C-alpha cells in the first residue's frame, strides 16, 4: 500500500477515519517557510460542514504541527500535521459489515483488509482523510506563493445557477437522497514550464492526486470532453505575444504536459454521495439475500461544496511538487 | 525529468521522435512469460496509420526485444523493447522554432529544453513515443491474462455513429482541419481488490498514465461527468450477489479506489490534433508579430482512432502494476 | 531529506531525540502478522542502558502500535510504532551551539538545519532514533521467521575477550573517556537468492541501513578486509553438495550480491562515542578561539553493546525487504 | 529487480556481459553540461586491462552518448551511454552451468534467473557492467566540479609497498592463482552538509553503490575498523577554525552522516578474483559429486587495480546525487 504522493514535495498520509488521529507528513518543503496554526484556519473552515444537508459530525480540526524550528519555520526536515478524531460513532457502522452500502467502499475494503479491520467511517478511504490533504495544501500554497487559486462549485445536480445550490442540497437531504456536482479550479500566476513531456505531464500529476479524493469520477483540463466536438481550427489557442499568452485557453494552460504560463483550468466530477437514508435493495451477506438497506450515521447529501477546498489543495500539492522539480 | 511509471511493473521510456530509436524498459515482469515479436504485431498494427486523414509517416515498427532467456521467456530481469525511427524528416520542423504551433508543445518544449535540443516531430512529447507504450501494453496483457479489453472509438467530432467516422475524418482532412474524439475502454474479467484507498486509487493510477498520452484532455470512470447530474438513489449500484456483482455499473467497476470485480469502464477525451494545414494567425518570435502559420510535415487530422490501442495499453499497464502489488 | 528505507518493506522514521516522540511507519508488511507490545520487550531491553558506563537517560520504551486489526494483526495497511520521549534534559545541550563537540554531528547539523532547530540530544541523528529501528526489526523478524540471528559484541577497544568488556568500559567511563568496538552478526536459515546482481546487492542493501546507525564507520562481509590478504585458491568457498553448502564461508553467505543459503556473516565497526567528559581543545564559535570543552549530558562511554540489537534489527529489516522482493 | 541508483542523479544500468551492449541511463543531470566522447577516455583507460595477470578480453569501450543537444550539452532530459560488447566468447562458460565456480555468482545466478538465461561472462553481475559505471562517474564529476579525487591501490595481497604490486600480481597469475587488495579513495574540495542524518547518511549512500561493485567485501570510512581500538580522547577530531576544519580526520570527513568539509577518506576491500586456473575441488551438479574444476575464459588474477577507477566513479555518483539533493 502506497500512502505517498510526490517526487520533491512528498506527502504521506496516516491514521484513519475512526482511529485516534489522521495526519500527513510532508518531506521536501524548502527551508525557512513559516507555518502557524492560524494559517490553516481559513481553508480548514471551507471544508467544515455548515449547510443543511451536510454531515453533523463536527471536529475541531486544530492542526498540530511538528518538525518546525523554534521560530515556527521549516528547517529542511520533514514536518507532520496531525488532527485528533474526537467525534466518532463507530457503532453506526457495525451493520455495514454484512450489508454493505451500494457504490461505497464498504465491501471492497472489508474484503481487502479483513473483517477485523476498523473500517468505520470509511477507514482510509474516508472523506475524513481529506482534512490532512487540505492542511498539506496550505503548506503547498506557501511554496508556490505567486500562484493564486480560484475554485468554485460550478454545478450541483446538473444545475449551474449557484443561487439554487443551497436549496437543491437541502431539498435532496430532506428526501433522504443525495446529489453530485462539478468543481472548477482556475490557477493564475502559474509558472511556465512545470510538468514533463511524458509520464509526469502536468495533467498526469494533477489528475493522479485529484482521483485520490473520494467521490471524484472525472477530471478534464481546458475544454476537456466538450473540446472533442470542435475543429482544430476553431479550438487551437493562438499565441499572441512573446510571453506565450494565448487568445483563447482551450488547453487549460498546459501543452504537451507542460504549463504554458496561461491560467490552469480544470473541472472535477463529484459523484452523488453513496450514503443515503432512502432504503435501497442490496445484497445482505449474512442473510444471503437482497434486502432494503437504510443507512444511519452522519453523512453529506452533497459533498461537492466541501470538496471544493480539497480539490484546490490537491492541485496546489501537485503544482508545488512540479515546481520544486524545476529548481 | 521522470520517465518511469509504475511501482511493481515499472516502465521507463527512452529515445525521441526523431532520434535513432524509441523504446521502453520494463522491470518487474514475472518470470517465465514468453514474448515473441509476432505477439506484438496485432496491437502495433492497430496503431499504424491506415485511413485517409492519418499521417503518411510510416514506420516498420518491428520490436527488438532484449533481456529474454534463450527460450524467449522473461527471467526476473529487465527487458527492453526498441523501435528504429527510419522515416524522419527533421527539416519539416525547422521553421517551428520561431513560429510555434498553437495548442502544441513546440513553444514550451523549446523553452524548457533549449534551442539546441532536437524537438523535431514532437521530441519526447511526440505521439511517436506511444509505439513503445503499445509494446509495453502487450507485455502487460500477458501479466493479467484473465482480463480482456474492449476499446473503441466512441465519438468523432461529437458524433457517436461509427459509420460516419471515416467520412468525417476524410472530410476534415481535405479541408486541412482536424477533429477530436472520445475513446471508451471496457475491461472484463477484472480481478477485484486492485487499487488502494487513497493516493494510488485505481482511478489515480489509470488516469496518471492516460494523461501521459499526448492529446488526452479528459478522463472519466463509469458515468463520470454525466453521473453528477443524477440522484444517489438512482445512481447507486445495488449489489446483487455474494460475489459483489452489481445491477448497474455507474461506478465503472471501482469503489473507493478499489476494483469491485465488475467491468472497468472509462472514457477518454482526445482533443483535435493541433497540427492543421489551414493557416492560423499566431505569434512569430523571430518577426515579433502575429502572422499566419501554415504547418507542413505529416500529421493526423484525427488521432483518436490510432490512440484507441494506446489507451488500451495504458490501462493494461496500470492494471498489471496494481495486480502485481497484490501478490 | 529522505527518511524512508526499503522497496517492499518500507520503513520511515519520524520524530527526534528531544521531540515529544520518536517512531517509525512500516509499509508493505504481509497481511495477518500478529503484533503485540510484549513481542518487542526482549529486543528493546537489549538496547536499554544497564552497565556502568552507559547513559543514565532511561526511557520506558513502551511501543504504541497503530494500524492493526482488532485481532492485533496486520491488514495490508501501514502500521506505526511510536515511543514517547519522557526523560529529556534539553538544557544540557545549549552550550554546544557555540562550542560543538569534536567528531560529533553538532556542527554540521546546526549548519544544515539552522540555529533555531532543536538538535538537543542529537536531533534526528541521535541514537534515540534507533529505538524505532529496533521496533521495526522485531516486525521484520516476524516476516522472515525461518531466519535466526546471532549478534554479539566481538571486540571492545580492540580486545576480543568478552570477559574483559565490562571492566574495560567501566574503567574508560571512570576516566571520562570512551571506546569503540566491533559487532558481529550471523544469520542462519537464510533463504537463498535474496539480493540482486548490481545496485541492490544484498551487501549494498544491508550496508546502506547499517551505515544509517550513528557511530558505524565500517562494514565487512565474510572475511572482508582480512580476505584481501589471501590467495584465491585458499579463500574460495568450495561447494560441497547439491544445495550449495560450502566448505568454508569466506564470502559471508553472499555471492555476486545474492545470498547462497549459507549463513550470512558480517562485522560492523562502532567508533568510540564522541561525547566524553575529558576536556578537549576545540573551536568555540562564539569566542572565535580554541578552548577546552567539557561535555555534560548523559552519554555512553561505549555504545557498542547497546548497538548490538540495533545492528541485528537493521540486518533483519534489509533481509525482510529483500525477501519480500522475491515473492 | 532494481537497476536504478540515486534520488536526484538517477543512474540505471542495462545490458549484460555477453549481450550486444551494456550501458547506463542518467536522469537528473543539470542542464548545460557539455559531454563529448573524449572526456571519457582517461577514466575508461584506467579501467582497461594492461598488466600481466589482467584479462586478455579487450573491448574498444567507445561510449555512444544519446540525449544531448546539438551543442553536445545536457538539456534537462535523460542521457544514455552505451558500449558495444564485441569481444565475447560465450563458449568458455558453458561447462560452468553444471560445475559452478567457487565463490562466484554462477550458482546463485543460474538458480535465480534460470538455466536458459545467458549468464556467460557473469551476466548482470559481471565486472563488464562497471564500464558503464565508470562512464556515469565521468558525468558525475562534471556535476561536482570542485571536488577532486585521488584514488589508489593501497594494498595488494596485504602488501602496501606499491613497488611490489606488479610483481605480486604477475607471480600469482603465473601460478594460476589470484589475490585481492585494498583501494583508498580521498576526495578533496568536498562541499559541507552533503548527506542526511539517518537512512541516507553520506556513508550509507556511498557504501550502497560501492557494494554494488563486484568483488567488494568491505567498506570503511576514516579510520574505520582500526578506529574501534582507540580512545575517544585520542581519536576525536578537534575543530580548529570557523570553517570546521579539523586537526585530524579520523571521521573521514563525515559526522552524523553529513559531510563536514574536510576530505572524505574511505577504504574498500576487494576480494581475490574467484576465477583461478588452479584446479579446485567443488561440486559438479551434473555428476552429483565433488570434482576438480579448472576454469578457462579470460580473467584477472587481481581486479583491484582496474577497480580503482570504478570505486572512484561510484563515489562520484553518490556525491553528485547527494549534492543535487541540496539544491
GROMACS .gro file of C-alpha atoms in nm, chain A residues 86-325:
model
  240
   86UNK     CA    1  -1.283   1.326   1.866
   87UNK     CA    2  -1.632   1.288   1.733
   88UNK     CA    3  -1.657   0.929   1.612
   89UNK     CA    4  -1.953   0.695   1.649
   90UNK     CA    5  -1.818   0.362   1.537
   91UNK     CA    6  -2.135   0.178   1.635
   92UNK     CA    7  -2.321   0.348   1.348
   93UNK     CA    8  -2.121   0.134   1.107
   94UNK     CA    9  -2.139  -0.212   1.255
   95UNK     CA   10  -2.424  -0.349   1.044
   96UNK     CA   11  -2.249  -0.246   0.720
   97UNK     CA   12  -2.011  -0.539   0.758
   98UNK     CA   13  -2.282  -0.777   0.639
   99UNK     CA   14  -2.494  -0.531   0.444
  100UNK     CA   15  -2.251  -0.310   0.254
  101UNK     CA   16  -2.359   0.020   0.105
  102UNK     CA   17  -2.411   0.035  -0.273
  103UNK     CA   18  -2.150   0.239  -0.461
  104UNK     CA   19  -1.945   0.261  -0.143
  105UNK     CA   20  -1.607   0.113  -0.048
  106UNK     CA   21  -1.758  -0.095   0.235
  107UNK     CA   22  -1.746  -0.428   0.054
  108UNK     CA   23  -1.409  -0.397  -0.121
  109UNK     CA   24  -1.237  -0.256   0.185
  110UNK     CA   25  -1.369  -0.532   0.404
  111UNK     CA   26  -1.251  -0.794   0.157
  112UNK     CA   27  -0.915  -0.630   0.111
  113UNK     CA   28  -0.834  -0.555   0.473
  114UNK     CA   29  -1.029  -0.823   0.658
  115UNK     CA   30  -1.333  -0.842   0.883
  116UNK     CA   31  -1.129  -0.746   1.184
  117UNK     CA   32  -1.006  -0.419   1.045
  118UNK     CA   33  -1.166  -0.099   1.171
  119UNK     CA   34  -1.325   0.049   0.863
  120UNK     CA   35  -1.579   0.256   1.044
  121UNK     CA   36  -1.636   0.592   0.886
  122UNK     CA   37  -1.474   0.476   0.565
  123UNK     CA   38  -1.136   0.384   0.713
  124UNK     CA   39  -0.853   0.507   0.495
  125UNK     CA   40  -1.085   0.584   0.204
  126UNK     CA   41  -1.289   0.818   0.418
  127UNK     CA   42  -1.350   1.179   0.338
  128UNK     CA   43  -1.202   1.236   0.685
  129UNK     CA   44  -0.856   1.185   0.532
  130UNK     CA   45  -0.905   1.497   0.325
  131UNK     CA   46  -0.864   1.721   0.629
  132UNK     CA   47  -0.498   1.622   0.612
  133UNK     CA   48  -0.490   1.695   0.240
  134UNK     CA   49  -0.629   2.043   0.299
  135UNK     CA   50  -0.357   2.106   0.557
  136UNK     CA   51  -0.090   1.991   0.312
  137UNK     CA   52  -0.248   2.218   0.053
  138UNK     CA   53  -0.199   2.518   0.283
  139UNK     CA   54   0.172   2.435   0.302
  140UNK     CA   55   0.191   2.379  -0.073
  141UNK     CA   56   0.044   2.723  -0.140
  142UNK     CA   57   0.326   2.874   0.067
  143UNK     CA   58   0.573   2.707  -0.168
  144UNK     CA   59   0.411   2.847  -0.484
  145UNK     CA   60   0.320   3.183  -0.342
  146UNK     CA   61   0.284   3.359  -0.677
  147UNK     CA   62   0.008   3.130  -0.790
  148UNK     CA   63  -0.345   3.213  -0.684
  149UNK     CA   64  -0.638   2.976  -0.679
  150UNK     CA   65  -0.999   3.034  -0.759
  151UNK     CA   66  -1.202   2.721  -0.700
  152UNK     CA   67  -1.579   2.707  -0.702
  153UNK     CA   68  -1.871   2.473  -0.713
  154UNK     CA   69  -1.980   2.511  -1.073
  155UNK     CA   70  -2.272   2.268  -1.089
  156UNK     CA   71  -2.494   2.087  -0.843
  157UNK     CA   72  -2.710   1.810  -0.978
  158UNK     CA   73  -2.653   1.943  -1.329
  159UNK     CA   74  -2.767   2.296  -1.240
  160UNK     CA   75  -2.511   2.572  -1.290
  161UNK     CA   76  -2.704   2.851  -1.119
  162UNK     CA   77  -2.524   2.889  -0.790
  163UNK     CA   78  -2.822   3.067  -0.634
  164UNK     CA   79  -3.002   2.730  -0.643
  165UNK     CA   80  -2.730   2.517  -0.484
  166UNK     CA   81  -2.831   2.552  -0.121
  167UNK     CA   82  -3.195   2.486  -0.198
  168UNK     CA   83  -3.119   2.182  -0.413
  169UNK     CA   84  -2.899   2.027  -0.147
  170UNK     CA   85  -3.145   2.098   0.136
  171UNK     CA   86  -3.432   1.950  -0.067
  172UNK     CA   87  -3.239   1.639  -0.158
  173UNK     CA   88  -3.128   1.595   0.203
  174UNK     CA   89  -3.487   1.624   0.323
  175UNK     CA   90  -3.585   1.341   0.087
  176UNK     CA   91  -3.302   1.125   0.221
  177UNK     CA   92  -3.128   1.131  -0.116
  178UNK     CA   93  -2.800   1.278  -0.245
  179UNK     CA   94  -2.660   1.466  -0.542
  180UNK     CA   95  -2.329   1.527  -0.708
  181UNK     CA   96  -2.166   1.829  -0.863
  182UNK     CA   97  -1.885   1.971  -1.070
  183UNK     CA   98  -1.597   2.169  -0.923
  184UNK     CA   99  -1.399   2.416  -1.131
  185UNK     CA  100  -1.048   2.521  -1.038
  186UNK     CA  101  -0.858   2.804  -1.200
  187UNK     CA  102  -0.498   2.883  -1.113
  188UNK     CA  103  -0.347   3.220  -1.205
  189UNK     CA  104   0.014   3.325  -1.194
  190UNK     CA  105   0.122   2.977  -1.299
  191UNK     CA  106   0.491   2.948  -1.364
  192UNK     CA  107   0.552   2.824  -1.717
  193UNK     CA  108   0.743   2.500  -1.788
  194UNK     CA  109   0.607   2.292  -1.500
  195UNK     CA  110   0.540   1.931  -1.591
  196UNK     CA  111   0.708   1.686  -1.819
  197UNK     CA  112   0.651   1.562  -2.171
  198UNK     CA  113   0.552   1.207  -2.088
  199UNK     CA  114   0.465   1.013  -1.773
  200UNK     CA  115   0.466   1.311  -1.544
  201UNK     CA  116   0.275   1.551  -1.761
  202UNK     CA  117   0.118   1.828  -1.552
  203UNK     CA  118  -0.220   1.672  -1.628
  204UNK     CA  119  -0.099   1.328  -1.512
  205UNK     CA  120   0.033   1.454  -1.182
  206UNK     CA  121  -0.267   1.675  -1.108
  207UNK     CA  122  -0.519   1.407  -1.212
  208UNK     CA  123  -0.339   1.144  -1.004
  209UNK     CA  124  -0.394   1.331  -0.681
  210UNK     CA  125  -0.742   1.454  -0.777
  211UNK     CA  126  -0.860   1.096  -0.832
  212UNK     CA  127  -0.736   1.015  -0.480
  213UNK     CA  128  -1.013   1.231  -0.340
  214UNK     CA  129  -1.310   1.011  -0.254
  215UNK     CA  130  -1.611   1.072  -0.486
  216UNK     CA  131  -1.410   1.207  -0.781
  217UNK     CA  132  -1.511   1.021  -1.101
  218UNK     CA  133  -1.391   1.256  -1.375
  219UNK     CA  134  -1.122   1.516  -1.445
  220UNK     CA  135  -1.086   1.735  -1.751
  221UNK     CA  136  -0.849   2.015  -1.845
  222UNK     CA  137  -0.945   2.320  -2.051
  223UNK     CA  138  -1.243   2.239  -2.267
  224UNK     CA  139  -1.194   1.866  -2.197
  225UNK     CA  140  -1.474   1.644  -2.326
  226UNK     CA  141  -1.653   1.938  -2.487
  227UNK     CA  142  -1.340   2.018  -2.688
  228UNK     CA  143  -1.354   1.683  -2.864
  229UNK     CA  144  -1.653   1.812  -3.061
  230UNK     CA  145  -1.473   2.109  -3.210
  231UNK     CA  146  -1.249   2.162  -3.510
  232UNK     CA  147  -0.877   2.218  -3.459
  233UNK     CA  148  -0.904   2.548  -3.648
  234UNK     CA  149  -1.157   2.689  -3.403
  235UNK     CA  150  -1.012   2.534  -3.088
  236UNK     CA  151  -0.637   2.590  -3.124
  237UNK     CA  152  -0.510   2.857  -2.883
  238UNK     CA  153  -0.337   3.121  -3.095
  239UNK     CA  154  -0.024   3.263  -2.932
  240UNK     CA  155  -0.046   3.642  -2.919
  241UNK     CA  156   0.272   3.770  -2.760
  242UNK     CA  157   0.631   3.692  -2.682
  243UNK     CA  158   0.544   3.565  -2.337
  244UNK     CA  159   0.329   3.292  -2.482
  245UNK     CA  160  -0.008   3.430  -2.383
  246UNK     CA  161  -0.288   3.286  -2.592
  247UNK     CA  162  -0.605   3.437  -2.734
  248UNK     CA  163  -0.818   3.153  -2.600
  249UNK     CA  164  -0.731   2.894  -2.337
  250UNK     CA  165  -0.894   2.574  -2.451
  251UNK     CA  166  -0.586   2.379  -2.345
  252UNK     CA  167  -0.637   2.485  -1.983
  253UNK     CA  168  -0.285   2.624  -1.962
  254UNK     CA  169  -0.100   2.302  -2.042
  255UNK     CA  170   0.059   2.198  -2.374
  256UNK     CA  171   0.228   1.864  -2.423
  257UNK     CA  172   0.217   1.810  -2.048
  258UNK     CA  173   0.393   2.138  -1.971
  259UNK     CA  174   0.239   2.457  -1.831
  260UNK     CA  175   0.249   2.744  -2.079
  261UNK     CA  176   0.205   3.031  -1.834
  262UNK     CA  177  -0.163   3.086  -1.904
  263UNK     CA  178  -0.414   3.002  -1.631
  264UNK     CA  179  -0.460   2.637  -1.550
  265UNK     CA  180  -0.823   2.549  -1.579
  266UNK     CA  181  -0.974   2.216  -1.483
  267UNK     CA  182  -1.306   2.059  -1.386
  268UNK     CA  183  -1.373   1.772  -1.150
  269UNK     CA  184  -1.682   1.547  -1.138
  270UNK     CA  185  -1.802   1.467  -0.785
  271UNK     CA  186  -2.050   1.180  -0.772
  272UNK     CA  187  -2.364   1.183  -0.556
  273UNK     CA  188  -2.274   1.065  -0.204
  274UNK     CA  189  -2.345   0.692  -0.187
  275UNK     CA  190  -2.469   0.709   0.175
  276UNK     CA  191  -2.838   0.797   0.155
  277UNK     CA  192  -3.114   0.735   0.407
  278UNK     CA  193  -3.366   0.624   0.145
  279UNK     CA  194  -3.396   0.245   0.154
  280UNK     CA  195  -3.201   0.062  -0.118
  281UNK     CA  196  -3.242  -0.302  -0.219
  282UNK     CA  197  -2.896  -0.452  -0.199
  283UNK     CA  198  -2.729  -0.777  -0.102
  284UNK     CA  199  -2.710  -0.877   0.265
  285UNK     CA  200  -2.415  -1.114   0.301
  286UNK     CA  201  -2.534  -1.253   0.632
  287UNK     CA  202  -2.887  -1.328   0.514
  288UNK     CA  203  -2.766  -1.420   0.165
  289UNK     CA  204  -3.047  -1.225   0.007
  290UNK     CA  205  -3.128  -0.887  -0.141
  291UNK     CA  206  -3.285  -0.667   0.126
  292UNK     CA  207  -3.360  -0.299   0.178
  293UNK     CA  208  -3.073  -0.114   0.344
  294UNK     CA  209  -3.133   0.202   0.544
  295UNK     CA  210  -2.812   0.386   0.622
  296UNK     CA  211  -2.765   0.564   0.954
  297UNK     CA  212  -2.451   0.751   1.054
  298UNK     CA  213  -2.389   1.116   0.971
  299UNK     CA  214  -2.341   1.187   0.602
  300UNK     CA  215  -2.343   1.464   0.346
  301UNK     CA  216  -2.627   1.478   0.095
  302UNK     CA  217  -2.381   1.659  -0.130
  303UNK     CA  218  -2.011   1.653  -0.066
  304UNK     CA  219  -1.922   1.875  -0.361
  305UNK     CA  220  -1.923   2.209  -0.175
  306UNK     CA  221  -1.696   2.082   0.100
  307UNK     CA  222  -1.476   1.911  -0.161
  308UNK     CA  223  -1.401   2.244  -0.330
  309UNK     CA  224  -1.112   2.329  -0.099
  310UNK     CA  225  -0.992   1.970  -0.114
  311UNK     CA  226  -0.966   1.990  -0.492
  312UNK     CA  227  -0.779   2.318  -0.456
  313UNK     CA  228  -0.541   2.166  -0.203
  314UNK     CA  229  -0.474   1.869  -0.430
  315UNK     CA  230  -0.394   2.093  -0.727
  316UNK     CA  231  -0.166   2.305  -0.506
  317UNK     CA  232   0.024   1.998  -0.385
  318UNK     CA  233   0.072   1.873  -0.740
  319UNK     CA  234   0.190   2.212  -0.864
  320UNK     CA  235   0.426   2.259  -0.569
  321UNK     CA  236   0.579   1.920  -0.645
  322UNK     CA  237   0.621   2.005  -1.013
  323UNK     CA  238   0.761   2.347  -0.925
  324UNK     CA  239   1.022   2.203  -0.688
  325UNK     CA  240   1.133   1.966  -0.964
   0.00000   0.00000   0.00000
